[in-house]
């Protein structure tokens, strides 16, 4: 499939509305299959392109990546992965692929647990990974990829790494002195 370009205005900056319009256009034109409520689209932006959720909220300044929906619980659902910022945004290495993998893992978990942002599993006003990102940890799994921690309601802790591989859970205590606790299996 050929690359699809979204025209930006001003140059190098997209709004979430432009992302929504482009996605619905791709679906209606048959450029991508309609997933309905059975999946999500991952939109990766090239270097030098930022996205804004509002005039004051832009990627690399307020957030790294995000997920959203075009039509609330009816979908379609999508993640937006801007090219990694020069500074910040959970950089575990200098490799942009590692940063994108970590960011995408966060958005996939949050998308699954909160498809229509703010209506699913949240802790206060934070989604499961955002809650655990208060003290960001580079979390490399056994296959080498970096993934995000997320809150495990059953263990009242933030998951970090797969069980049995020296992984840990970060005790939540809802933001009070998050101690590390081994998973044991």
Short mmCIF file of N, CA and C in Angstrom, two decimals:
data_model
loop_
_atom_site.label_atom_id
_atom_site.label_comp_id
_atom_site.label_asym_id
_atom_site.label_seq_id
_atom_site.Cartn_x
_atom_site.Cartn_y
_atom_site.Cartn_z
N UNK A 1 0.85 -1.17 0.00
CA UNK A 1 0.00 0.00 0.00
C UNK A 1 0.91 1.24 0.00
N UNK A 2 0.64 2.24 -0.81
CA UNK A 2 1.47 3.44 -0.83
C UNK A 2 1.30 4.22 0.48
N UNK A 3 2.32 5.00 0.78
CA UNK A 3 2.26 5.86 1.97
C UNK A 3 1.15 6.89 1.78
N UNK A 4 0.44 7.17 2.84
CA UNK A 4 -0.61 8.17 2.80
C UNK A 4 -0.15 9.38 3.57
N UNK A 5 -0.26 10.54 2.99
CA UNK A 5 0.19 11.78 3.60
C UNK A 5 -1.02 12.55 4.12
N UNK A 6 -0.87 13.08 5.33
CA UNK A 6 -1.88 13.99 5.87
C UNK A 6 -1.29 15.38 5.74
N UNK A 7 -1.98 16.27 5.07
CA UNK A 7 -1.48 17.64 4.94
C UNK A 7 -1.57 18.34 6.28
N UNK A 8 -0.49 19.01 6.66
CA UNK A 8 -0.44 19.67 7.96
C UNK A 8 -0.56 21.18 7.82
N UNK A 9 -1.20 21.78 8.80
CA UNK A 9 -1.33 23.23 8.82
C UNK A 9 -1.34 23.69 10.27
N UNK A 10 -0.37 24.45 10.74
CA UNK A 10 0.81 24.90 10.01
C UNK A 10 1.71 23.71 9.66
N UNK A 11 2.70 23.93 8.80
CA UNK A 11 3.57 22.83 8.38
C UNK A 11 4.18 22.11 9.58
N UNK A 12 4.12 20.79 9.55
CA UNK A 12 4.71 19.99 10.61
C UNK A 12 3.85 19.81 11.84
N UNK A 13 2.62 20.32 11.82
CA UNK A 13 1.75 20.18 12.99
C UNK A 13 0.36 19.71 12.57
N UNK A 14 -0.10 18.65 13.21
CA UNK A 14 -1.43 18.11 12.98
C UNK A 14 -2.28 18.31 14.22
N UNK A 15 -3.58 18.36 14.04
CA UNK A 15 -4.49 18.33 15.17
C UNK A 15 -5.10 16.94 15.25
N UNK A 16 -5.63 16.60 16.41
CA UNK A 16 -6.31 15.32 16.53
C UNK A 16 -7.51 15.26 15.58
N UNK A 17 -8.16 16.39 15.35
CA UNK A 17 -9.28 16.43 14.39
C UNK A 17 -8.80 16.02 13.00
N UNK A 18 -7.63 16.48 12.57
CA UNK A 18 -7.10 16.09 11.27
C UNK A 18 -6.82 14.59 11.22
N UNK A 19 -6.33 14.04 12.33
CA UNK A 19 -6.09 12.60 12.39
C UNK A 19 -7.42 11.86 12.22
N UNK A 20 -8.45 12.28 12.95
CA UNK A 20 -9.77 11.64 12.86
C UNK A 20 -10.31 11.72 11.43
N UNK A 21 -10.20 12.90 10.81
CA UNK A 21 -10.70 13.07 9.45
C UNK A 21 -9.94 12.19 8.46
N UNK A 22 -8.63 12.12 8.62
CA UNK A 22 -7.83 11.28 7.72
C UNK A 22 -8.22 9.81 7.89
N UNK A 23 -8.35 9.36 9.13
CA UNK A 23 -8.70 7.96 9.38
C UNK A 23 -10.06 7.61 8.80
N UNK A 24 -11.06 8.43 9.04
CA UNK A 24 -12.40 8.13 8.48
C UNK A 24 -12.37 8.18 6.95
N UNK A 25 -11.55 9.08 6.38
CA UNK A 25 -11.39 9.12 4.93
C UNK A 25 -10.75 7.86 4.39
N UNK A 26 -9.69 7.38 5.04
CA UNK A 26 -9.04 6.14 4.60
C UNK A 26 -10.01 4.97 4.64
N UNK A 27 -10.83 4.91 5.69
CA UNK A 27 -11.80 3.81 5.81
C UNK A 27 -12.86 3.92 4.72
N UNK A 28 -13.44 5.11 4.54
CA UNK A 28 -14.51 5.26 3.54
C UNK A 28 -14.01 5.05 2.12
N UNK A 29 -12.75 5.35 1.85
CA UNK A 29 -12.17 5.15 0.52
C UNK A 29 -11.65 3.73 0.31
N UNK A 30 -11.69 2.92 1.36
CA UNK A 30 -11.20 1.55 1.25
C UNK A 30 -9.69 1.42 1.31
N UNK A 31 -9.00 2.49 1.68
CA UNK A 31 -7.54 2.43 1.79
C UNK A 31 -7.12 1.53 2.95
N UNK A 32 -7.94 1.46 4.00
CA UNK A 32 -7.75 0.53 5.11
C UNK A 32 -9.09 -0.13 5.38
N UNK A 33 -9.05 -1.34 5.88
CA UNK A 33 -10.29 -2.07 6.21
C UNK A 33 -10.95 -1.44 7.42
N UNK A 34 -12.26 -1.52 7.45
CA UNK A 34 -13.00 -1.05 8.62
C UNK A 34 -12.90 -2.11 9.71
N UNK A 35 -12.42 -1.71 10.87
CA UNK A 35 -12.30 -2.63 12.00
C UNK A 35 -13.50 -2.53 12.94
N UNK A 36 -14.34 -1.54 12.73
CA UNK A 36 -15.47 -1.34 13.63
C UNK A 36 -14.99 -1.17 15.06
N UNK A 37 -15.53 -1.98 15.95
CA UNK A 37 -15.10 -1.94 17.35
C UNK A 37 -14.20 -3.13 17.68
N UNK A 38 -13.73 -3.84 16.66
CA UNK A 38 -12.96 -5.06 16.86
C UNK A 38 -11.45 -4.86 16.79
N UNK A 39 -10.98 -3.65 16.74
CA UNK A 39 -9.54 -3.42 16.66
C UNK A 39 -9.24 -1.94 16.69
N UNK A 40 -7.98 -1.63 16.41
CA UNK A 40 -7.55 -0.24 16.42
C UNK A 40 -6.49 -0.02 15.35
N UNK A 41 -6.35 1.21 14.95
CA UNK A 41 -5.35 1.62 13.97
C UNK A 41 -4.21 2.28 14.72
N UNK A 42 -2.99 2.01 14.30
CA UNK A 42 -1.82 2.66 14.87
C UNK A 42 -1.26 3.61 13.83
N UNK A 43 -1.25 4.88 14.15
CA UNK A 43 -0.80 5.91 13.22
C UNK A 43 0.54 6.43 13.69
N UNK A 44 1.57 6.21 12.87
CA UNK A 44 2.93 6.63 13.18
C UNK A 44 3.24 7.88 12.37
N UNK A 45 3.72 8.90 13.06
CA UNK A 45 4.04 10.17 12.39
C UNK A 45 5.53 10.23 12.06
N UNK A 46 5.88 10.88 10.97
CA UNK A 46 7.30 10.98 10.60
C UNK A 46 8.03 12.01 11.46
N UNK A 47 9.36 11.99 11.40
CA UNK A 47 10.13 13.00 12.15
C UNK A 47 9.69 14.41 11.77
N UNK A 48 9.66 15.29 12.75
CA UNK A 48 9.34 16.69 12.50
C UNK A 48 7.86 17.03 12.50
N UNK A 49 6.99 16.04 12.68
CA UNK A 49 5.55 16.30 12.70
C UNK A 49 5.05 16.10 14.13
N UNK A 50 4.44 17.12 14.68
CA UNK A 50 3.84 17.02 16.01
C UNK A 50 2.33 16.98 15.86
N UNK A 51 1.66 16.59 16.93
CA UNK A 51 0.20 16.54 16.93
C UNK A 51 -0.28 17.25 18.19
N UNK A 52 -1.41 17.93 18.06
CA UNK A 52 -1.96 18.65 19.21
C UNK A 52 -3.36 18.15 19.52
N UNK A 53 -3.64 18.05 20.80
CA UNK A 53 -4.98 17.70 21.26
C UNK A 53 -5.80 18.95 21.52
N UNK A 54 -5.11 20.05 21.75
CA UNK A 54 -5.72 21.37 21.93
C UNK A 54 -4.62 22.38 21.64
N UNK A 55 -4.93 23.66 21.58
CA UNK A 55 -3.87 24.64 21.32
C UNK A 55 -2.73 24.61 22.34
N UNK A 56 -3.00 24.13 23.55
CA UNK A 56 -1.97 24.12 24.59
C UNK A 56 -1.36 22.73 24.82
N UNK A 57 -1.89 21.70 24.17
CA UNK A 57 -1.41 20.34 24.39
C UNK A 57 -0.82 19.77 23.10
N UNK A 58 0.50 19.72 23.03
CA UNK A 58 1.16 19.21 21.83
C UNK A 58 2.15 18.11 22.20
N UNK A 59 2.33 17.18 21.26
CA UNK A 59 3.30 16.11 21.46
C UNK A 59 4.69 16.71 21.66
N UNK A 60 5.47 16.02 22.45
CA UNK A 60 6.83 16.41 22.84
C UNK A 60 6.86 17.56 23.83
N UNK A 61 5.75 18.18 24.08
CA UNK A 61 5.69 19.25 25.09
C UNK A 61 4.85 18.82 26.28
N UNK A 62 3.68 18.22 26.03
CA UNK A 62 2.76 17.83 27.10
C UNK A 62 2.60 16.31 27.15
N UNK A 63 2.68 15.62 26.05
CA UNK A 63 2.51 14.17 26.01
C UNK A 63 3.42 13.58 24.94
N UNK A 64 3.58 12.26 25.01
CA UNK A 64 4.43 11.56 24.04
C UNK A 64 3.61 10.92 22.93
N UNK A 65 2.56 10.23 23.29
CA UNK A 65 1.68 9.53 22.34
C UNK A 65 0.32 9.43 23.01
N UNK A 66 -0.67 8.96 22.28
CA UNK A 66 -2.00 8.86 22.87
C UNK A 66 -2.87 7.92 22.06
N UNK A 67 -4.04 7.59 22.62
CA UNK A 67 -5.06 6.85 21.89
C UNK A 67 -6.36 7.62 21.99
N UNK A 68 -7.23 7.36 21.02
CA UNK A 68 -8.50 8.08 20.99
C UNK A 68 -9.51 7.28 20.17
N UNK A 69 -10.66 7.86 19.97
CA UNK A 69 -11.72 7.25 19.19
C UNK A 69 -12.37 8.34 18.34
N UNK A 70 -12.86 7.95 17.19
CA UNK A 70 -13.55 8.91 16.32
C UNK A 70 -14.96 9.17 16.82
N UNK A 71 -15.64 8.11 17.26
CA UNK A 71 -17.05 8.23 17.61
C UNK A 71 -17.35 7.52 18.94
N UNK A 72 -16.65 7.94 20.00
CA UNK A 72 -16.84 7.38 21.33
C UNK A 72 -16.76 5.85 21.30
N UNK A 73 -17.65 5.16 22.00
CA UNK A 73 -17.58 3.69 22.10
C UNK A 73 -17.83 2.98 20.78
N UNK A 74 -18.32 3.69 19.76
CA UNK A 74 -18.60 3.09 18.45
C UNK A 74 -17.35 3.00 17.57
N UNK A 75 -16.24 3.67 18.00
CA UNK A 75 -15.02 3.63 17.22
C UNK A 75 -15.12 4.50 15.96
N UNK A 76 -14.20 4.34 15.06
CA UNK A 76 -13.01 3.52 15.16
C UNK A 76 -12.03 4.07 16.20
N UNK A 77 -11.19 3.16 16.69
CA UNK A 77 -10.22 3.48 17.72
C UNK A 77 -8.83 3.58 17.08
N UNK A 78 -7.98 4.39 17.68
CA UNK A 78 -6.65 4.56 17.10
C UNK A 78 -5.64 5.02 18.14
N UNK A 79 -4.37 4.74 17.85
CA UNK A 79 -3.27 5.31 18.62
C UNK A 79 -2.52 6.25 17.70
N UNK A 80 -1.88 7.24 18.27
CA UNK A 80 -1.02 8.14 17.51
C UNK A 80 0.36 8.09 18.15
N UNK A 81 1.33 7.74 17.32
CA UNK A 81 2.71 7.60 17.77
C UNK A 81 3.58 8.60 17.02
N UNK A 82 3.78 9.80 17.59
CA UNK A 82 4.70 10.74 16.95
C UNK A 82 6.12 10.16 16.96
N UNK A 83 6.91 10.58 16.00
CA UNK A 83 8.31 10.15 15.99
C UNK A 83 8.92 10.60 17.31
N UNK A 84 9.76 9.77 17.93
CA UNK A 84 10.29 10.11 19.26
C UNK A 84 10.91 11.51 19.33
N UNK A 85 10.60 12.17 20.41
CA UNK A 85 11.07 13.53 20.66
C UNK A 85 12.57 13.53 20.94
N UNK A 86 13.24 14.65 20.65
CA UNK A 86 14.68 14.71 20.91
C UNK A 86 15.02 14.55 22.40
N UNK A 87 14.11 14.95 23.29
CA UNK A 87 14.34 14.82 24.72
C UNK A 87 13.06 14.34 25.38
N UNK A 88 13.23 13.55 26.43
CA UNK A 88 12.08 13.10 27.20
C UNK A 88 11.33 11.98 26.52
N UNK A 89 10.07 11.87 26.81
CA UNK A 89 9.18 10.86 26.25
C UNK A 89 9.70 9.44 26.43
N UNK A 90 10.01 9.11 27.66
CA UNK A 90 10.34 7.74 28.04
C UNK A 90 11.44 7.11 27.19
N UNK A 91 12.48 7.84 26.93
CA UNK A 91 13.56 7.29 26.13
C UNK A 91 14.44 6.38 26.99
N UNK A 92 14.41 5.09 26.66
CA UNK A 92 15.24 4.12 27.37
C UNK A 92 16.59 3.97 26.69
N UNK A 93 16.63 4.23 25.40
CA UNK A 93 17.88 4.17 24.64
C UNK A 93 17.83 5.32 23.63
N UNK A 94 18.86 5.44 22.84
CA UNK A 94 18.86 6.47 21.80
C UNK A 94 18.23 5.95 20.51
N UNK A 95 17.77 4.71 20.50
CA UNK A 95 17.15 4.11 19.32
C UNK A 95 15.66 4.48 19.27
N UNK A 96 15.23 5.21 18.23
CA UNK A 96 13.82 5.59 18.13
C UNK A 96 12.87 4.39 18.14
N UNK A 97 13.32 3.25 17.61
CA UNK A 97 12.46 2.06 17.61
C UNK A 97 12.12 1.63 19.03
N UNK A 98 13.10 1.67 19.94
CA UNK A 98 12.85 1.31 21.34
C UNK A 98 11.82 2.24 21.96
N UNK A 99 11.95 3.53 21.67
CA UNK A 99 11.00 4.50 22.23
C UNK A 99 9.61 4.29 21.66
N UNK A 100 9.52 4.03 20.35
CA UNK A 100 8.21 3.76 19.75
C UNK A 100 7.58 2.48 20.30
N UNK A 101 8.38 1.44 20.50
CA UNK A 101 7.87 0.18 21.04
C UNK A 101 7.30 0.40 22.44
N UNK A 102 8.05 1.12 23.26
CA UNK A 102 7.59 1.39 24.62
C UNK A 102 6.30 2.20 24.58
N UNK A 103 6.26 3.25 23.77
CA UNK A 103 5.06 4.09 23.69
C UNK A 103 3.86 3.34 23.15
N UNK A 104 4.07 2.52 22.13
CA UNK A 104 2.96 1.76 21.57
C UNK A 104 2.44 0.74 22.58
N UNK A 105 3.34 0.11 23.34
CA UNK A 105 2.87 -0.85 24.35
C UNK A 105 1.97 -0.16 25.36
N UNK A 106 2.32 1.05 25.73
CA UNK A 106 1.48 1.82 26.67
C UNK A 106 0.10 2.07 26.07
N UNK A 107 0.07 2.56 24.86
CA UNK A 107 -1.22 2.91 24.26
C UNK A 107 -2.08 1.69 23.98
N UNK A 108 -1.49 0.57 23.64
CA UNK A 108 -2.26 -0.66 23.39
C UNK A 108 -2.93 -1.12 24.69
N UNK A 109 -2.17 -1.11 25.80
CA UNK A 109 -2.76 -1.50 27.09
C UNK A 109 -3.89 -0.55 27.45
N UNK A 110 -3.64 0.74 27.34
CA UNK A 110 -4.67 1.71 27.70
C UNK A 110 -5.86 1.66 26.74
N UNK A 111 -5.61 1.40 25.49
CA UNK A 111 -6.69 1.28 24.52
C UNK A 111 -7.59 0.09 24.87
N UNK A 112 -7.00 -1.00 25.25
CA UNK A 112 -7.76 -2.21 25.58
C UNK A 112 -8.60 -2.01 26.84
N UNK A 113 -8.09 -1.23 27.80
CA UNK A 113 -8.79 -1.07 29.08
C UNK A 113 -9.61 0.21 29.14
N UNK A 114 -9.44 1.08 28.16
CA UNK A 114 -10.14 2.37 28.17
C UNK A 114 -10.34 2.84 26.73
N UNK A 115 -11.11 2.06 25.95
CA UNK A 115 -11.27 2.32 24.51
C UNK A 115 -11.74 3.74 24.22
N UNK A 116 -12.70 4.21 24.97
CA UNK A 116 -13.20 5.57 24.83
C UNK A 116 -12.58 6.34 26.01
N UNK A 117 -11.47 7.04 25.78
CA UNK A 117 -10.68 7.60 26.88
C UNK A 117 -11.50 8.25 27.99
N UNK A 118 -11.19 7.79 29.22
CA UNK A 118 -11.83 8.33 30.40
C UNK A 118 -13.09 7.60 30.84
N UNK A 119 -13.53 6.59 30.05
CA UNK A 119 -14.76 5.88 30.40
C UNK A 119 -14.49 4.45 30.88
N UNK A 120 -13.24 4.00 30.80
CA UNK A 120 -12.90 2.62 31.17
C UNK A 120 -12.20 2.55 32.51
N UNK A 121 -11.20 1.69 32.58
CA UNK A 121 -10.46 1.50 33.82
C UNK A 121 -9.52 2.67 34.04
N UNK A 122 -9.80 3.45 35.02
CA UNK A 122 -8.92 4.57 35.39
C UNK A 122 -8.72 4.57 36.90
N UNK A 123 -7.65 5.16 37.33
CA UNK A 123 -7.35 5.35 38.75
C UNK A 123 -7.37 6.86 38.95
N UNK A 124 -8.38 7.35 39.62
CA UNK A 124 -8.56 8.80 39.69
C UNK A 124 -8.89 9.28 38.29
N UNK A 125 -8.03 10.11 37.72
CA UNK A 125 -8.23 10.55 36.34
C UNK A 125 -7.11 10.03 35.43
N UNK A 126 -6.39 9.00 35.88
CA UNK A 126 -5.27 8.47 35.10
C UNK A 126 -5.56 7.07 34.58
N UNK A 127 -5.13 6.83 33.35
CA UNK A 127 -5.25 5.50 32.79
C UNK A 127 -4.18 4.60 33.41
N UNK A 128 -4.31 3.29 33.21
CA UNK A 128 -3.48 2.31 33.91
C UNK A 128 -1.98 2.50 33.74
N UNK A 129 -1.53 2.85 32.55
CA UNK A 129 -0.09 3.07 32.35
C UNK A 129 0.32 4.45 32.82
N UNK A 130 -0.50 5.45 32.57
CA UNK A 130 -0.16 6.81 33.01
C UNK A 130 0.02 6.84 34.52
N UNK A 131 -0.82 6.11 35.22
CA UNK A 131 -0.71 6.04 36.67
C UNK A 131 0.66 5.49 37.08
N UNK A 132 1.11 4.44 36.39
CA UNK A 132 2.39 3.81 36.73
C UNK A 132 3.59 4.60 36.20
N UNK A 133 3.36 5.50 35.27
CA UNK A 133 4.45 6.30 34.70
C UNK A 133 4.92 7.42 35.62
N UNK A 134 4.26 7.60 36.76
CA UNK A 134 4.68 8.66 37.67
C UNK A 134 6.18 8.54 37.95
N UNK A 135 6.64 7.31 38.10
CA UNK A 135 8.08 7.05 38.27
C UNK A 135 8.48 6.10 37.14
N UNK A 136 8.69 6.65 35.96
CA UNK A 136 8.97 5.84 34.78
C UNK A 136 10.22 4.98 34.98
N UNK A 137 10.11 3.72 34.57
CA UNK A 137 11.21 2.77 34.64
C UNK A 137 11.39 2.18 33.25
N UNK A 138 12.63 2.12 32.75
CA UNK A 138 12.88 1.41 31.50
C UNK A 138 12.67 -0.07 31.77
N UNK A 139 11.74 -0.66 31.07
CA UNK A 139 11.24 -2.00 31.34
C UNK A 139 11.51 -2.87 30.12
N UNK A 140 12.63 -3.56 30.11
CA UNK A 140 13.02 -4.40 28.98
C UNK A 140 12.62 -5.84 29.25
N UNK A 141 11.88 -6.44 28.32
CA UNK A 141 11.45 -7.82 28.50
C UNK A 141 12.49 -8.77 27.89
N UNK A 142 12.32 -10.06 28.12
CA UNK A 142 13.33 -11.05 27.74
C UNK A 142 13.63 -11.07 26.25
N UNK A 143 12.71 -10.66 25.41
CA UNK A 143 12.95 -10.66 23.96
C UNK A 143 13.64 -9.38 23.50
N UNK A 144 13.91 -8.46 24.44
CA UNK A 144 14.68 -7.27 24.14
C UNK A 144 13.90 -5.99 23.95
N UNK A 145 12.59 -6.09 23.82
CA UNK A 145 11.79 -4.89 23.61
C UNK A 145 11.53 -4.17 24.93
N UNK A 146 11.32 -2.87 24.80
CA UNK A 146 10.92 -2.07 25.95
C UNK A 146 9.41 -1.95 25.96
N UNK A 147 8.81 -2.21 27.11
CA UNK A 147 7.36 -2.10 27.25
C UNK A 147 7.05 -1.25 28.47
N UNK A 148 5.85 -0.77 28.53
CA UNK A 148 5.43 0.10 29.61
C UNK A 148 4.88 -0.70 30.77
N UNK A 149 5.03 -0.20 31.97
CA UNK A 149 4.39 -0.79 33.14
C UNK A 149 2.91 -0.40 33.12
N UNK A 150 2.07 -1.20 33.76
CA UNK A 150 0.67 -0.85 33.90
C UNK A 150 0.17 -1.35 35.23
N UNK A 151 -0.92 -0.77 35.66
CA UNK A 151 -1.50 -1.10 36.96
C UNK A 151 -2.25 -2.42 36.89
N UNK A 152 -1.95 -3.31 37.82
CA UNK A 152 -2.61 -4.60 37.93
C UNK A 152 -3.57 -4.51 39.12
N UNK A 153 -4.86 -4.42 38.82
CA UNK A 153 -5.86 -4.26 39.88
C UNK A 153 -5.86 -5.43 40.86
N UNK A 154 -5.62 -6.63 40.37
CA UNK A 154 -5.63 -7.81 41.22
C UNK A 154 -4.51 -7.81 42.24
N UNK A 155 -3.39 -7.20 41.91
CA UNK A 155 -2.24 -7.16 42.81
C UNK A 155 -2.06 -5.79 43.46
N UNK A 156 -2.92 -4.84 43.13
CA UNK A 156 -2.82 -3.47 43.64
C UNK A 156 -1.39 -2.95 43.48
N UNK A 157 -0.85 -3.15 42.27
CA UNK A 157 0.53 -2.76 42.01
C UNK A 157 0.72 -2.51 40.51
N UNK A 158 1.81 -1.84 40.19
CA UNK A 158 2.18 -1.61 38.79
C UNK A 158 3.07 -2.75 38.32
N UNK A 159 2.66 -3.40 37.23
CA UNK A 159 3.42 -4.50 36.64
C UNK A 159 4.69 -3.97 36.02
N UNK A 160 5.79 -4.68 36.23
CA UNK A 160 7.04 -4.33 35.59
C UNK A 160 7.74 -5.62 35.19
N UNK A 161 7.70 -5.96 33.92
CA UNK A 161 8.37 -7.15 33.41
C UNK A 161 7.56 -8.42 33.63
N UNK A 162 7.83 -9.44 32.81
CA UNK A 162 7.09 -10.69 32.93
C UNK A 162 7.49 -11.46 34.19
N UNK A 163 6.54 -12.12 34.80
CA UNK A 163 6.79 -12.91 36.01
C UNK A 163 7.83 -13.99 35.74
N UNK A 164 8.64 -14.28 36.73
CA UNK A 164 9.62 -15.35 36.61
C UNK A 164 10.92 -14.92 35.97
N UNK A 165 11.05 -13.68 35.56
CA UNK A 165 12.27 -13.23 34.92
C UNK A 165 12.87 -12.06 35.69
N UNK A 166 12.84 -12.18 37.02
CA UNK A 166 13.38 -11.11 37.84
C UNK A 166 12.50 -9.87 37.77
N UNK A 167 11.23 -10.07 37.46
CA UNK A 167 10.34 -8.92 37.32
C UNK A 167 9.88 -8.43 38.68
N UNK A 168 9.30 -7.27 38.66
CA UNK A 168 8.84 -6.66 39.89
C UNK A 168 7.47 -6.04 39.68
N UNK A 169 6.78 -5.86 40.77
CA UNK A 169 5.58 -5.05 40.77
C UNK A 169 5.90 -3.83 41.61
N UNK A 170 5.48 -2.68 41.15
CA UNK A 170 5.67 -1.46 41.92
C UNK A 170 4.42 -1.24 42.73
N UNK A 171 4.53 -1.36 44.05
CA UNK A 171 3.37 -1.21 44.91
C UNK A 171 2.72 0.14 44.67
N UNK A 172 1.40 0.17 44.57
CA UNK A 172 0.75 1.41 44.21
C UNK A 172 0.43 2.29 45.40
N UNK A 173 -0.27 1.77 46.37
CA UNK A 173 -0.73 2.57 47.50
C UNK A 173 -1.22 3.93 47.03
N UNK A 174 -1.81 3.96 45.86
CA UNK A 174 -2.34 5.17 45.25
C UNK A 174 -1.45 6.37 45.47
N UNK A 175 -0.24 6.26 44.93
CA UNK A 175 0.78 7.32 44.89
C UNK A 175 1.51 7.55 46.20
N UNK A 176 1.44 6.65 47.14
CA UNK A 176 2.15 6.84 48.40
C UNK A 176 3.34 5.90 48.45
N UNK A 177 4.52 6.43 48.39
CA UNK A 177 5.77 5.66 48.54
C UNK A 177 5.74 4.33 47.81
N UNK A 178 5.77 4.37 46.51
CA UNK A 178 5.72 3.15 45.70
C UNK A 178 6.96 2.30 45.92
N UNK A 179 6.84 1.27 46.72
CA UNK A 179 7.95 0.36 46.99
C UNK A 179 7.95 -0.75 45.94
N UNK A 180 9.12 -1.34 45.71
CA UNK A 180 9.22 -2.45 44.76
C UNK A 180 8.93 -3.75 45.48
N UNK A 181 8.14 -4.61 44.83
CA UNK A 181 7.77 -5.89 45.39
C UNK A 181 8.03 -6.95 44.32
N UNK A 182 8.81 -7.98 44.63
CA UNK A 182 9.07 -9.06 43.66
C UNK A 182 7.81 -9.87 43.40
N UNK A 183 7.66 -10.40 42.18
CA UNK A 183 6.46 -11.18 41.86
C UNK A 183 6.57 -12.61 42.31
N UNK A 184 7.77 -13.15 42.40
CA UNK A 184 7.95 -14.49 42.94
C UNK A 184 7.70 -15.63 41.99
N UNK A 185 7.16 -15.41 40.82
CA UNK A 185 6.96 -16.54 39.90
C UNK A 185 7.18 -16.12 38.48
#
